[in-house]
CSV table of C-alpha atoms and ligand atoms in Angstrom, one decimal:
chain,number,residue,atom,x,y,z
C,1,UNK,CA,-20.3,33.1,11.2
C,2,UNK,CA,-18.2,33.2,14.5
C,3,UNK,CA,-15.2,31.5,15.1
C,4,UNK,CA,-16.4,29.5,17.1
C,5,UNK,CA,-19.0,27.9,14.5
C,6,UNK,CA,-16.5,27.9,12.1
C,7,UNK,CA,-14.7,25.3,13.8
C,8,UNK,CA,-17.4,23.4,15.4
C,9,UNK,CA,-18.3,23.3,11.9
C,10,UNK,CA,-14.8,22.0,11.4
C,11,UNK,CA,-14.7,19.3,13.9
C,12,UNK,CA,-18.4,18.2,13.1
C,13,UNK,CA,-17.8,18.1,9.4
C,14,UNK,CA,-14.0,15.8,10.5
C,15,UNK,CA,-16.3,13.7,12.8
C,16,UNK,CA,-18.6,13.1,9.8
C,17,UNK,CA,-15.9,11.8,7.6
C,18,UNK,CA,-13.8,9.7,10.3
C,19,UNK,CA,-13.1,6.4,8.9
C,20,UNK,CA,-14.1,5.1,12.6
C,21,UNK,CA,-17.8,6.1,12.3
C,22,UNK,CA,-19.4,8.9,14.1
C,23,UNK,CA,-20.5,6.3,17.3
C,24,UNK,CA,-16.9,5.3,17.8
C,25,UNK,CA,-15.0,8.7,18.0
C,26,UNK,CA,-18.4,9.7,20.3
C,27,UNK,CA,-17.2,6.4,22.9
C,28,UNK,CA,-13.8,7.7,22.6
C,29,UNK,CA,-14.6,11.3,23.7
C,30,UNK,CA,-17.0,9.6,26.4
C,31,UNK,CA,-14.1,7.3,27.6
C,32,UNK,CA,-11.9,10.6,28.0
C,33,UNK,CA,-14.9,12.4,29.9
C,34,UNK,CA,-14.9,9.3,32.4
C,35,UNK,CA,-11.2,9.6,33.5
C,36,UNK,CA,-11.3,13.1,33.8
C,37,UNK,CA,-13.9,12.8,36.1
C,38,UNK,CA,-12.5,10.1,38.3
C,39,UNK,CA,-9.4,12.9,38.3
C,40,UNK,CA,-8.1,14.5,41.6
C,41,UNK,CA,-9.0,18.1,41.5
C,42,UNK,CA,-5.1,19.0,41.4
C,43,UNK,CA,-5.0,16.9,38.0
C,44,UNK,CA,-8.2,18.5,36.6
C,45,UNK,CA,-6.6,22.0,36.8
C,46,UNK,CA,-4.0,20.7,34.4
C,47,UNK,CA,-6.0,18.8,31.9
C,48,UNK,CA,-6.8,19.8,28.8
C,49,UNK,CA,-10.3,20.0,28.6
C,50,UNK,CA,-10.2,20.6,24.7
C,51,UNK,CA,-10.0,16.8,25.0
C,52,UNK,CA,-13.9,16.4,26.3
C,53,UNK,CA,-15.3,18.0,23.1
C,54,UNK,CA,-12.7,17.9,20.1
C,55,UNK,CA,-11.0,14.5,19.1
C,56,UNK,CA,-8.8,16.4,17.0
C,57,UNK,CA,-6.7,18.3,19.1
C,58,UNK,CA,-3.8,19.3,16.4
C,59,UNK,CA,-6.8,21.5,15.1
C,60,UNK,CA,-7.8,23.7,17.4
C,61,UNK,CA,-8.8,28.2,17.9
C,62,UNK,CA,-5.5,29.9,18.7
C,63,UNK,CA,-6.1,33.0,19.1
C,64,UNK,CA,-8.8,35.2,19.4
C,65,UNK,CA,-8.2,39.1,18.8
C,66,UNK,CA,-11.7,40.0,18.4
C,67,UNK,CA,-14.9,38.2,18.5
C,68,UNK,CA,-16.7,39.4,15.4
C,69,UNK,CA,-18.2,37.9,12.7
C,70,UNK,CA,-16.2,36.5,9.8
C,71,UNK,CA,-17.2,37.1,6.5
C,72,UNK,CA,-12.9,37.1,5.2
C,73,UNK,CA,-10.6,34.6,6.0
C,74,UNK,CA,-6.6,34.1,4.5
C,75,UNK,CA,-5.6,30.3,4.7
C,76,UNK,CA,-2.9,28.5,3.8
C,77,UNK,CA,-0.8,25.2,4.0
C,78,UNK,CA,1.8,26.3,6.9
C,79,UNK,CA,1.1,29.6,8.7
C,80,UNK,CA,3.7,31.9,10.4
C,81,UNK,CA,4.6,35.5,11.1
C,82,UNK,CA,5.1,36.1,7.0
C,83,UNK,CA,1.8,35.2,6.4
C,84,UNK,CA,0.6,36.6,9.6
C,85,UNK,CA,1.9,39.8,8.8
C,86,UNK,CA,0.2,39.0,5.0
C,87,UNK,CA,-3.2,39.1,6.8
C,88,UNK,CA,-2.2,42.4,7.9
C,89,UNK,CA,-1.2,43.7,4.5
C,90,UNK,CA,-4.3,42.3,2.9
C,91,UNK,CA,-7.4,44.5,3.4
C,92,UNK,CA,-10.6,42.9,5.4
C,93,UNK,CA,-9.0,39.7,6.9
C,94,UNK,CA,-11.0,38.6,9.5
C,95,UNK,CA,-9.4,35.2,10.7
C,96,UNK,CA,-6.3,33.5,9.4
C,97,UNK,CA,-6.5,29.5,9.1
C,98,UNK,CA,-3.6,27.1,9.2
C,99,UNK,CA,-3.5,23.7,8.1
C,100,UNK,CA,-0.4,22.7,10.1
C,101,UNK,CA,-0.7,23.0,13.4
C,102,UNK,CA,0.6,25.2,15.5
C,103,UNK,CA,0.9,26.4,19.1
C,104,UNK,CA,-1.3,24.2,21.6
C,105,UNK,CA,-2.6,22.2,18.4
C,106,UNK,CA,1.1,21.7,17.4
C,107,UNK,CA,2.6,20.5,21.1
C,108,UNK,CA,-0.6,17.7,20.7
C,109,UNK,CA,0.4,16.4,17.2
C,110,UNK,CA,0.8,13.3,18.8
C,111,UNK,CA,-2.8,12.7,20.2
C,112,UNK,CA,-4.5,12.3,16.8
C,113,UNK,CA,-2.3,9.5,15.8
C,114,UNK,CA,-4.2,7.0,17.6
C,115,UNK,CA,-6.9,6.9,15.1
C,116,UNK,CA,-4.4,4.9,12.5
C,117,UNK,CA,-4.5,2.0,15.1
C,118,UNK,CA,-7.9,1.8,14.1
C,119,UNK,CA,-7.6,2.2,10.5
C,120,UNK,CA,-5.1,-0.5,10.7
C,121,UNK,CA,-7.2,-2.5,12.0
C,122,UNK,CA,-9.9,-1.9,9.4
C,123,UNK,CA,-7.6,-3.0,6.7
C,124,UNK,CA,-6.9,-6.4,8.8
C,125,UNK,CA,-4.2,-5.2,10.9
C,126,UNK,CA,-4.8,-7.2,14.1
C,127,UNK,CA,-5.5,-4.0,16.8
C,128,UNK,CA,-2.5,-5.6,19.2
C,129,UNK,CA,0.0,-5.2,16.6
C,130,UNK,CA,-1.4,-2.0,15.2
C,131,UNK,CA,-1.3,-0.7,18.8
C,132,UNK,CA,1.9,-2.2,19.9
C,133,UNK,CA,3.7,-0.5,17.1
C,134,UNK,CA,2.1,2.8,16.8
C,135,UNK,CA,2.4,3.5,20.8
C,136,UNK,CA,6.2,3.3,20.1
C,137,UNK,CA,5.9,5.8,17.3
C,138,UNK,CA,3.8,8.4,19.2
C,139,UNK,CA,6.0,8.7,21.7
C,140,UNK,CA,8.4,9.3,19.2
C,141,UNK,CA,6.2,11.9,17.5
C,142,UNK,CA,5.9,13.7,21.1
C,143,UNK,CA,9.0,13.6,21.8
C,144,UNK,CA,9.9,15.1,18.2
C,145,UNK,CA,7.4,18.4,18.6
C,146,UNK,CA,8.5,19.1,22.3
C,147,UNK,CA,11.4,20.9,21.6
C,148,UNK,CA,9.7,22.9,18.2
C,149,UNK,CA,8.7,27.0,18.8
C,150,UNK,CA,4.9,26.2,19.4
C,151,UNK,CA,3.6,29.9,20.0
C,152,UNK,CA,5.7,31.8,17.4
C,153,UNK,CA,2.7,32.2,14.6
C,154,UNK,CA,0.2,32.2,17.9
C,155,UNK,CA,2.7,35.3,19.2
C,156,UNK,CA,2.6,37.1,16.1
C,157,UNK,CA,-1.3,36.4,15.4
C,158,UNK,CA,-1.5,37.9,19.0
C,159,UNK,CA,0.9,41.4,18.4
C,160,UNK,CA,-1.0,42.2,15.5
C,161,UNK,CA,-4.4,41.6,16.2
C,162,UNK,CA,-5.6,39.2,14.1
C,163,UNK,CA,-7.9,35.7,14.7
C,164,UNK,CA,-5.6,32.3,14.5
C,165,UNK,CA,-7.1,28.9,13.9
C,166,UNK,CA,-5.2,25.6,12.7
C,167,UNK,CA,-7.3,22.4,11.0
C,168,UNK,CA,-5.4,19.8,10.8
C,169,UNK,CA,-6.3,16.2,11.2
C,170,UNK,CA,-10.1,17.7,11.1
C,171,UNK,CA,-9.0,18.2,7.2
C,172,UNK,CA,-7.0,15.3,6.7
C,173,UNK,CA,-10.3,13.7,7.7
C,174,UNK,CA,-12.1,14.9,4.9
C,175,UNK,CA,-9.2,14.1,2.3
C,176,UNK,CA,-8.7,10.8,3.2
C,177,UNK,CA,-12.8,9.8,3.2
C,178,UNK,CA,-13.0,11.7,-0.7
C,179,UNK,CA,-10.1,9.3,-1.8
C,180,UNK,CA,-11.2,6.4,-0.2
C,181,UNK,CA,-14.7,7.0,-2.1
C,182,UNK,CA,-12.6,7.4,-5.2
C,183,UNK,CA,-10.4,4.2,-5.0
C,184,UNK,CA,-13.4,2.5,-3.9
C,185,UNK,CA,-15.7,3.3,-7.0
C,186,UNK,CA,-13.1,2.2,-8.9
C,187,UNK,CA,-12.9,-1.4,-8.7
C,188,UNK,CA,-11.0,-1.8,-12.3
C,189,UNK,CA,-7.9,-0.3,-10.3
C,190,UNK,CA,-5.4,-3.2,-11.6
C,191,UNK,CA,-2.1,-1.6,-12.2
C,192,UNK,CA,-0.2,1.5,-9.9
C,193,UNK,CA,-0.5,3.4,-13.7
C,194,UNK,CA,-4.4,3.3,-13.4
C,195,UNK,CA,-3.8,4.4,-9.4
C,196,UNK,CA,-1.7,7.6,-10.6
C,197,UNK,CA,-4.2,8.1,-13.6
C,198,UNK,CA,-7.3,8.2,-11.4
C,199,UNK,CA,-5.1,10.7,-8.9
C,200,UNK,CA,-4.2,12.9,-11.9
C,201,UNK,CA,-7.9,13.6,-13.1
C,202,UNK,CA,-8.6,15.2,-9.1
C,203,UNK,CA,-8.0,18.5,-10.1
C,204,UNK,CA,-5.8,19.7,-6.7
C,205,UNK,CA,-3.4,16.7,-8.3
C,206,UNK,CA,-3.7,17.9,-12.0
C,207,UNK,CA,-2.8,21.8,-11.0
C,208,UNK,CA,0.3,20.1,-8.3
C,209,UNK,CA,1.4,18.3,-11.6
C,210,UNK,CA,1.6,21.4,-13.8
C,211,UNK,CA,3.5,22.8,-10.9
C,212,UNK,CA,5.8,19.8,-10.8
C,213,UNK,CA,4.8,17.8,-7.8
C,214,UNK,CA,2.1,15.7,-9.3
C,215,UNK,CA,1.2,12.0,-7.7
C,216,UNK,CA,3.9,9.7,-8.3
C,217,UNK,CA,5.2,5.7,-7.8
C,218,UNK,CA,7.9,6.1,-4.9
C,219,UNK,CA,7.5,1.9,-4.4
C,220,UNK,CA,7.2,-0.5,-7.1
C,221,UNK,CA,6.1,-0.7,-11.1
C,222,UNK,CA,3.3,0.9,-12.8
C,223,UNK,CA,2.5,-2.1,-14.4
C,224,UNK,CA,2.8,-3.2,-10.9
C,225,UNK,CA,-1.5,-4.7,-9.7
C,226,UNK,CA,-2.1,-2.7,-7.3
C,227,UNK,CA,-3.9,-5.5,-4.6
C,228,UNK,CA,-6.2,-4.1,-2.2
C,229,UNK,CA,-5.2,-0.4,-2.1
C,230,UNK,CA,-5.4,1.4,1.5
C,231,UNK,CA,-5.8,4.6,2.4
C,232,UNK,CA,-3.6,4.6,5.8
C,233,UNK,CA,-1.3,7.3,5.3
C,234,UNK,CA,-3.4,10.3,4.6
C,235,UNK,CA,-4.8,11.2,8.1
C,236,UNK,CA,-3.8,10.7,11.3
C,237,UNK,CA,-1.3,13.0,12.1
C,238,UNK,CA,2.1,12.0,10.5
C,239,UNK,CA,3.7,9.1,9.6
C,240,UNK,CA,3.0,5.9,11.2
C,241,UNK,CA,5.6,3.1,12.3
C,242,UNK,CA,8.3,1.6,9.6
C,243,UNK,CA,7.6,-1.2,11.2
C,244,UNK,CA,4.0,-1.6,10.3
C,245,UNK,CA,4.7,-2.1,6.5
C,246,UNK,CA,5.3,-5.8,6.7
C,247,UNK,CA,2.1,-6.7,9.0
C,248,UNK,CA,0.2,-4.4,6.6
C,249,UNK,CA,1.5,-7.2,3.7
C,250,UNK,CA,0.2,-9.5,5.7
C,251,UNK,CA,-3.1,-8.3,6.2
C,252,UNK,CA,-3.7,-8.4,2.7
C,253,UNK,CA,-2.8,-4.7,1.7
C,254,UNK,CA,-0.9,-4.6,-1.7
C,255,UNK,CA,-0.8,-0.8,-2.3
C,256,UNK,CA,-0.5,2.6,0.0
C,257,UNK,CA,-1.6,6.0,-1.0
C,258,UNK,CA,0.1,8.4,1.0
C,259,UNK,CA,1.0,12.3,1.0
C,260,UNK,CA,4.5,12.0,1.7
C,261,UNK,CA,6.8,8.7,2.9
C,262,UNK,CA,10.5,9.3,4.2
C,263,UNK,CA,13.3,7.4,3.2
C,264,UNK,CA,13.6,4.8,6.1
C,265,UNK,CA,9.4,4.2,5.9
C,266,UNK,CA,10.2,3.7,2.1
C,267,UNK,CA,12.5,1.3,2.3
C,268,UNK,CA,10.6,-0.7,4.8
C,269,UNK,CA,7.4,-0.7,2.2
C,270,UNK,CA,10.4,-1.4,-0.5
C,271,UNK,CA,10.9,-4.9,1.8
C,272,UNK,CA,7.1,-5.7,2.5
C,273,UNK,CA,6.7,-5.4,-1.4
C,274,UNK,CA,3.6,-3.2,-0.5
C,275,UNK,CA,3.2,-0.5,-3.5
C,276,UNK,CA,3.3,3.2,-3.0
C,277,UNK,CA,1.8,5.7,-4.4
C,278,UNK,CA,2.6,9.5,-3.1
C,279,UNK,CA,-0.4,12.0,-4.1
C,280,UNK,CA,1.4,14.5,-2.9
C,281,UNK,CA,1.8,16.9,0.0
C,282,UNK,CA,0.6,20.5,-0.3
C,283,UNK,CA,-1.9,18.8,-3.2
C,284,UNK,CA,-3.3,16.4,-0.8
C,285,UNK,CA,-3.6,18.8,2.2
C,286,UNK,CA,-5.0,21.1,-0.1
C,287,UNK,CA,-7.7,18.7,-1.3
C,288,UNK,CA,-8.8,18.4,2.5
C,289,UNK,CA,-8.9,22.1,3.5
C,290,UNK,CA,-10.6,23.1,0.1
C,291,UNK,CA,-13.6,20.6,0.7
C,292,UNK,CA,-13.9,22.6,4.2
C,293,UNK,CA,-13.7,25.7,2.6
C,294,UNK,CA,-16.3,25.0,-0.1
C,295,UNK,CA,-18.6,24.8,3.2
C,296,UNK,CA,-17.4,28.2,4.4
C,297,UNK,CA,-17.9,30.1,1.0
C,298,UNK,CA,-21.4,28.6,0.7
C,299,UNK,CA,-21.6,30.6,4.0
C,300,UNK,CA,-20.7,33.7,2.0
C,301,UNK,CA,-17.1,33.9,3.6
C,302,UNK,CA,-14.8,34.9,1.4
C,303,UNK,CA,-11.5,32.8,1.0
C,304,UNK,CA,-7.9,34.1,0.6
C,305,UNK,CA,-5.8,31.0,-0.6
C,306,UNK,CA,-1.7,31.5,0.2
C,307,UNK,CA,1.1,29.4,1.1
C,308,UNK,CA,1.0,26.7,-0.9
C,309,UNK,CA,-2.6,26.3,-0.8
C,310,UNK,CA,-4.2,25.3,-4.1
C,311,UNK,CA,-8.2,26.2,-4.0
C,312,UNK,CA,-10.3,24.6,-6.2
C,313,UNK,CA,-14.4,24.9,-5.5
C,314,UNK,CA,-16.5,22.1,-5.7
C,315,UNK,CA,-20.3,21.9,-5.7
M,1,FE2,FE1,0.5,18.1,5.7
C-alpha cells in the first residue's frame, strides 16, 4: 500500500465506526463543502481544504519523504525526534505513525471535538446544552495548542527522510465503537466492579494492568450500579466541559468510561454523582490503533510497536 491508502483506509475505517452514522459525518463534510464554495477567492487560498474530505483533521499525512510502497511501518502512542530518529536506527522503516497528533493535525485538535456534542446528545443531552458548553471548551482547547511546537516531530521526520502520519481521533473512533459494543452486550453490568471486570478481560487492559496502569474507579464505589453507562469520553479529541457532568446526570447517565479525567473534571463528576471508570490512557489508545493495525498487517505490512504502544492482534 501507499500512504495515501493507508490513511484513506484510516479515515474510511474512523467513518465506519463514528457513533454519528456514516450519513451524518457525510452531511457534515457536505455542509463544509457548501461554505467553502460560497468563499471569496482570498479566503479560499487560506482554507484548509483537508476539511472537504477528512472529518478528522487531528489525523492527518505529515510528511512525505518518499512515495513508495509501504510494506514497514514503526508506530507508537506519542511520536517525536527520539522515536523519529528510532525509525532511522531500525532497518526497513518505511512510514512512522503517531497516535497523538502532531504538526497541522496537532494545531486542529480542536476541530474534532465537535462530534461529542453529538454524542451528548445521543445519551439525552439536549444538543443546546451540549453545544452551549462544549463551544466554550473548544475554544479553550484552541487556545491551549496554539502556543505548543507543532512541526518539531514533522521537522525531524522531514531532516531525516522518513514518511510521518498521525491517527488520532480516526483511532479513537474505533476504540470507542469496540467498547461501546462491549458494555452494550453486557446488559448484567450492575455494579462499577463488574464495569472494571469486563475492562480487565480486553487484553490491551489486562497487559496495562500487569504494567500497573490497569482500569480503575476514580468516581464512586465498586459496589456502586453502574446506571446507564456512556461511552462519552473516549473519542473526540480531549476532554469535554466540567460543566457537562451534571446535565449528563440529568440525562439519565449514571456511569462514564473514560481514558483519562483531570482533577477539576473529576470533581465535577464527584458532584453530579455520575460514576467513573478510567480504562486507561496508553491502554485505551492502544486498543484503537491496534484494531487499525490488524487491517494493515492483514495487508502484509509489517508493524513496529514503540512508545508506549501495546500491540495485540485480533482476527
Ligand atoms: Fe490519547
Amino acid at each position: 500500500m501507499k500512504i495515501k491508502e493507508i490513511y484513506k483506509l484510516a479515515i474510511d475505517k474512523a467513518i465506519e465506526s463514528d457513533f454519528r452514522g456514516r450519513k451524518e459525518v457525510q452531511r457534515i463534510l457536505d455542509r463544509k463543502k457548501e461554505s467553502f464554495e460560497k468563499m471569496p477567492e482570498a479566503r479560499k487560498k487560506l482554507f484548509d481544504r483537508e476539511a472537504l474530505e477528512n472529518p478528522y483533521l487531528d489525523s492527518r499525512i505529515l510528511n512525505i519523504a518518499e512515495d513508495k510502497e509501504i510494506k514497514k511501518v514503526l508506530v507508537g502512542i506519542d511520536i517525536d525526534t527520539a522515536e523519529i530518529l528510532l525509525g532511522k536506527e531500525i532497518k526497513g522503516i518505511d512510514l512512522i505513525i503517531s497516535h497523538h497528533p502532531l504538526g497541522k493535525a496537532l494545531a486542529s485538535l480542536h476541530e474534532v471535538m465537535e462530534l461529542q456534542c453529538d454524542v451528548l446528545h445521543q445519551y439525552g443531552v439536549p444538543i443546546n446544552v451540549a453545544e452551549g458548553l462544549m463551544r466554550e471548551r473548544i475554544s479553550e482547547v484552541a487556545r491551549g495548542v496554539n502556543r505548543l511546537n507543532h512541526q518539531r516531530a514533522v521537522d525531524a521526520a522531514n531532516l531525516v527522510g522518513l514518511n510521518l502520519m498521525c491517527l488520532h481521533t480516526a483511532c479513537d473512533n474505533l476504540a470507542a465503537g469496540f467498547l461501546k459494543k462491549q458494555v452494550d452486550q453486557k446488559k448484567g453490568l450492575m455494579r462499577l466492579k463488574d464495569l472494571v471486570h469486563l475492562l480487565e478481560g480486553i487484553p490491551e487492559y489486562q497487559k496495562a494492568a500487569e504494567l500497573g496502569a490497569g482500569p480503575k474507579i476514580f468516581v464512586g464505589k465498586k459496589e456502586n450500579r453502574c446506571g446507564r453507562i456512556a461511552i462519552t469520553e473516549i473519542t473526540g479529541g480531549t476532554e469535554g466541559s466540567p460543566k457537562l457532568y451534571e446535565k449528563m446526570a440529568i440525562a439519565g447517565i449514571g456511569t462514564v468510561v473514560g481514558m483519562h479525567i483531570s482533577e477539576e473534571h473529576k470533581k465535577e463528576a464527584e458532584a453530579a454523582n455520575i460514576n467513573v471508570v478510567i480504562a486507561g490512557h496508553m491502554s485505551s489508545d492502544s486498543l484503537g490503533v491496534n484494531l487499525f493495525l490488524d487491517e494493515l498487517e492483514k495487508r502484509n505490512i509489517e508493524i513496529v510497536p514503540c512508545s508506549g504502544l501495546i500491540r495485540v492482534r485480533r482476527g
